mmCIF file of C-alpha atoms in Angstrom:
data_model
loop_
_atom_site.group_PDB
_atom_site.id
_atom_site.type_symbol
_atom_site.label_atom_id
_atom_site.label_comp_id
_atom_site.label_asym_id
_atom_site.label_seq_id
_atom_site.Cartn_x
_atom_site.Cartn_y
_atom_site.Cartn_z
ATOM 1 C CA MET S 1 0.000 0.000 0.000
ATOM 2 C CA ASP S 2 3.014 2.286 0.470
ATOM 3 C CA SER S 3 4.889 3.204 -2.714
ATOM 4 C CA THR S 4 8.082 3.993 -0.737
ATOM 5 C CA MET S 5 8.213 0.546 0.881
ATOM 6 C CA LYS S 6 11.258 -1.643 0.289
ATOM 7 C CA MET S 7 10.563 -5.319 0.995
ATOM 8 C CA GLU S 8 12.931 -8.272 1.278
ATOM 9 C CA THR S 9 11.936 -11.937 1.523
ATOM 10 C CA ILE S 10 14.382 -14.419 3.052
ATOM 11 C CA GLY S 11 13.554 -18.120 2.746
ATOM 12 C CA GLY S 12 10.391 -19.825 1.564
ATOM 13 C CA CYS S 13 7.494 -21.320 3.442
ATOM 14 C CA GLU S 14 9.614 -22.734 6.270
ATOM 15 C CA VAL S 15 10.340 -22.029 9.928
ATOM 16 C CA GLY S 16 12.732 -19.070 10.023
ATOM 17 C CA ALA S 17 11.569 -17.601 6.717
ATOM 18 C CA MET S 18 11.267 -13.839 6.977
ATOM 19 C CA GLN S 19 9.827 -10.782 5.302
ATOM 20 C CA LYS S 20 11.455 -7.464 6.176
ATOM 21 C CA TRP S 21 10.257 -4.046 5.115
ATOM 22 C CA GLU S 22 11.234 -0.427 5.425
ATOM 23 C CA ASP S 23 9.324 2.693 4.446
ATOM 24 C CA GLU S 24 9.091 6.358 5.402
ATOM 25 C CA ASN S 25 7.168 5.423 8.577
ATOM 26 C CA GLY S 26 9.683 2.887 9.924
ATOM 27 C CA ASN S 27 10.542 -0.771 9.540
ATOM 28 C CA GLY S 28 9.292 -4.184 10.493
ATOM 29 C CA GLN S 29 9.621 -7.888 9.986
ATOM 30 C CA MET S 30 7.578 -11.066 10.034
ATOM 31 C CA VAL S 31 9.243 -14.408 10.869
ATOM 32 C CA ILE S 32 7.589 -17.846 10.629
ATOM 33 C CA THR S 33 8.073 -19.542 14.014
ATOM 34 C CA GLU S 34 5.862 -22.633 13.669
ATOM 35 C CA LEU S 35 4.572 -24.455 10.641
ATOM 36 C CA VAL S 36 2.442 -27.573 10.323
ATOM 37 C CA PRO S 37 1.534 -28.121 6.632
ATOM 38 C CA TYR S 38 -2.201 -27.993 5.959
ATOM 39 C CA GLN S 39 -2.856 -27.101 9.644
ATOM 40 C CA MET S 40 -1.246 -23.854 10.815
ATOM 41 C CA ILE S 41 1.327 -21.127 10.306
ATOM 42 C CA ILE S 42 2.415 -19.021 13.295
ATOM 43 C CA TYR S 43 4.574 -15.932 12.883
ATOM 44 C CA ASP S 44 6.170 -13.204 14.977
ATOM 45 C CA LEU S 45 5.526 -9.671 13.759
ATOM 46 C CA SER S 46 7.499 -6.612 14.868
ATOM 47 C CA PHE S 47 7.552 -2.925 13.987
ATOM 48 C CA TYR S 48 9.991 -0.088 14.663
ATOM 49 C CA ASP S 49 13.037 -2.247 15.510
ATOM 50 C CA GLY S 50 10.984 -4.535 17.753
ATOM 51 C CA LYS S 51 9.303 -1.776 19.771
ATOM 52 C CA TYR S 52 5.870 -3.219 18.954
ATOM 53 C CA THR S 53 5.409 -6.981 18.603
ATOM 54 C CA SER S 54 2.608 -9.455 18.088
ATOM 55 C CA VAL S 55 2.023 -13.099 17.210
ATOM 56 C CA GLY S 56 -0.067 -13.962 14.180
ATOM 57 C CA LYS S 57 -1.709 -17.260 13.291
ATOM 58 C CA PHE S 58 -3.216 -18.828 10.219
ATOM 59 C CA MET S 59 -5.295 -21.838 11.252
ATOM 60 C CA ILE S 60 -6.262 -24.161 8.398
ATOM 61 C CA ASP S 61 -9.293 -26.405 8.950
ATOM 62 C CA PRO S 62 -10.441 -28.920 6.300
ATOM 63 C CA GLN S 63 -14.158 -28.754 5.586
ATOM 64 C CA ASP S 64 -16.497 -31.733 5.131
ATOM 65 C CA GLU S 65 -17.726 -30.441 1.772
ATOM 66 C CA GLY S 66 -14.148 -29.970 0.520
ATOM 67 C CA GLY S 67 -11.840 -27.024 0.696
ATOM 68 C CA PHE S 68 -10.461 -25.355 3.787
ATOM 69 C CA LEU S 69 -11.533 -22.711 6.281
ATOM 70 C CA ILE S 70 -8.699 -20.268 7.031
ATOM 71 C CA SER S 71 -8.772 -18.281 10.280
ATOM 72 C CA TRP S 72 -6.299 -15.401 10.634
ATOM 73 C CA SER S 73 -5.612 -13.787 13.999
ATOM 74 C CA ASP S 74 -3.021 -11.505 15.539
ATOM 75 C CA GLU S 75 -2.498 -10.725 19.205
ATOM 76 C CA GLY S 76 0.014 -8.846 21.303
ATOM 77 C CA ASP S 77 0.599 -7.307 24.711
ATOM 78 C CA LEU S 78 -0.446 -3.660 24.894
ATOM 79 C CA GLY S 79 1.172 -3.144 28.291
ATOM 80 C CA TYR S 80 -0.243 -0.797 30.911
ATOM 81 C CA ASN S 81 -0.069 2.463 28.970
ATOM 82 C CA PRO S 82 -3.696 3.724 28.851
ATOM 83 C CA LEU S 83 -3.226 5.200 25.365
ATOM 84 C CA HIS S 84 -1.943 1.900 23.982
ATOM 85 C CA ARG S 85 -4.835 0.030 25.593
ATOM 86 C CA TYR S 86 -7.350 2.525 24.180
ATOM 87 C CA TYR S 87 -5.740 2.195 20.751
ATOM 88 C CA GLY S 88 -6.085 -1.599 21.103
ATOM 89 C CA LEU S 89 -9.862 -1.185 21.230
ATOM 90 C CA MET S 90 -9.736 0.303 17.718
ATOM 91 C CA MET S 91 -7.427 -2.344 16.221
ATOM 92 C CA ASP S 92 -10.202 -4.471 14.748
ATOM 93 C CA SER S 93 -11.773 -1.540 12.920
ATOM 94 C CA GLN S 94 -8.363 -0.425 11.598
ATOM 95 C CA LEU S 95 -6.767 -3.776 10.747
ATOM 96 C CA GLY S 96 -9.911 -5.841 10.128
ATOM 97 C CA PRO S 97 -10.412 -4.600 6.546
ATOM 98 C CA SER S 98 -6.773 -5.463 5.693
ATOM 99 C CA PHE S 99 -7.210 -8.968 7.139
ATOM 100 C CA GLU S 100 -10.455 -9.425 5.167
ATOM 101 C CA GLU S 101 -8.786 -8.214 1.964
ATOM 102 C CA GLY S 102 -5.840 -10.569 2.549
ATOM 103 C CA LEU S 103 -8.141 -13.540 3.094
ATOM 104 C CA GLU S 104 -10.176 -12.628 0.018
ATOM 105 C CA ASN S 105 -6.978 -12.405 -2.079
ATOM 106 C CA LEU S 106 -5.869 -15.799 -0.723
ATOM 107 C CA LYS S 107 -9.245 -17.259 -1.709
ATOM 108 C CA LYS S 108 -8.932 -15.878 -5.254
ATOM 109 C CA VAL S 109 -5.441 -17.321 -5.678
ATOM 110 C CA CYS S 110 -6.515 -20.740 -4.364
ATOM 111 C CA GLU S 111 -9.641 -20.878 -6.494
ATOM 112 C CA ALA S 112 -7.700 -19.845 -9.617
ATOM 113 C CA ALA S 113 -5.133 -22.636 -9.139
ATOM 114 C CA PRO S 114 -5.600 -25.687 -11.368
ATOM 115 C CA PRO S 115 -7.076 -28.752 -9.690
ATOM 116 C CA TYR S 116 -4.689 -31.540 -8.709
ATOM 117 C CA PRO S 117 -6.965 -34.556 -8.123
ATOM 118 C CA ASP S 118 -4.220 -37.190 -8.291
ATOM 119 C CA ILE S 119 -1.903 -35.768 -5.619
ATOM 120 C CA LYS S 120 -1.753 -37.695 -2.360
ATOM 121 C CA ILE S 121 0.177 -36.768 0.758
ATOM 122 C CA THR S 122 2.276 -39.662 2.026
ATOM 123 C CA GLU S 123 5.159 -40.076 4.426
ATOM 124 C CA MET S 124 8.313 -41.613 3.072
ATOM 125 C CA GLU S 125 11.263 -43.197 4.790
ATOM 126 C CA PRO S 126 14.140 -40.751 5.280
ATOM 127 C CA THR S 127 16.782 -40.996 2.560
ATOM 128 C CA PRO S 128 20.004 -39.061 1.931
ATOM 129 C CA ALA S 129 19.730 -36.202 -0.515
ATOM 130 C CA ILE S 130 22.039 -33.634 -2.044
ATOM 131 C CA VAL S 131 20.630 -30.148 -2.429
ATOM 132 C CA ILE S 132 22.253 -27.112 -3.992
ATOM 133 C CA LYS S 133 20.728 -23.809 -2.927
ATOM 134 C CA THR S 134 21.373 -20.769 -5.030
ATOM 135 C CA SER S 135 19.608 -17.608 -6.082
ATOM 136 C CA CYS S 136 19.120 -15.644 -9.260
ATOM 137 C CA SER S 137 17.846 -12.215 -10.161
ATOM 138 C CA PHE S 138 14.442 -11.626 -11.678
#
């Protein structure tokens, strides 16, 4: 939403993966701290060099009729400062529309993806593997 924002993504969808950003209003980062595929993603969010922090969660619940129900929440400690606590009362009205837009965008991306009816999730025995990680420019 901010044209001056510089964003950096480190890692993929894995514990420790991070998004960092900086704009004219300050900086922040989001780090994945827990990940259970097809069940949940938990992340730590911080702004202004860690001055303000919260924990966010995406809970993924399979539905009987197919598909998934995604619940997105974010919570943090507002401390004892009365102004911060008062501001906390307005968080839903300020951040709620962004959460709704994010969930709606996620729904559009998922529904636009091609169907994969033959894919099955299975566990395999551990085996040695060689992996070469590298990066390239766009």
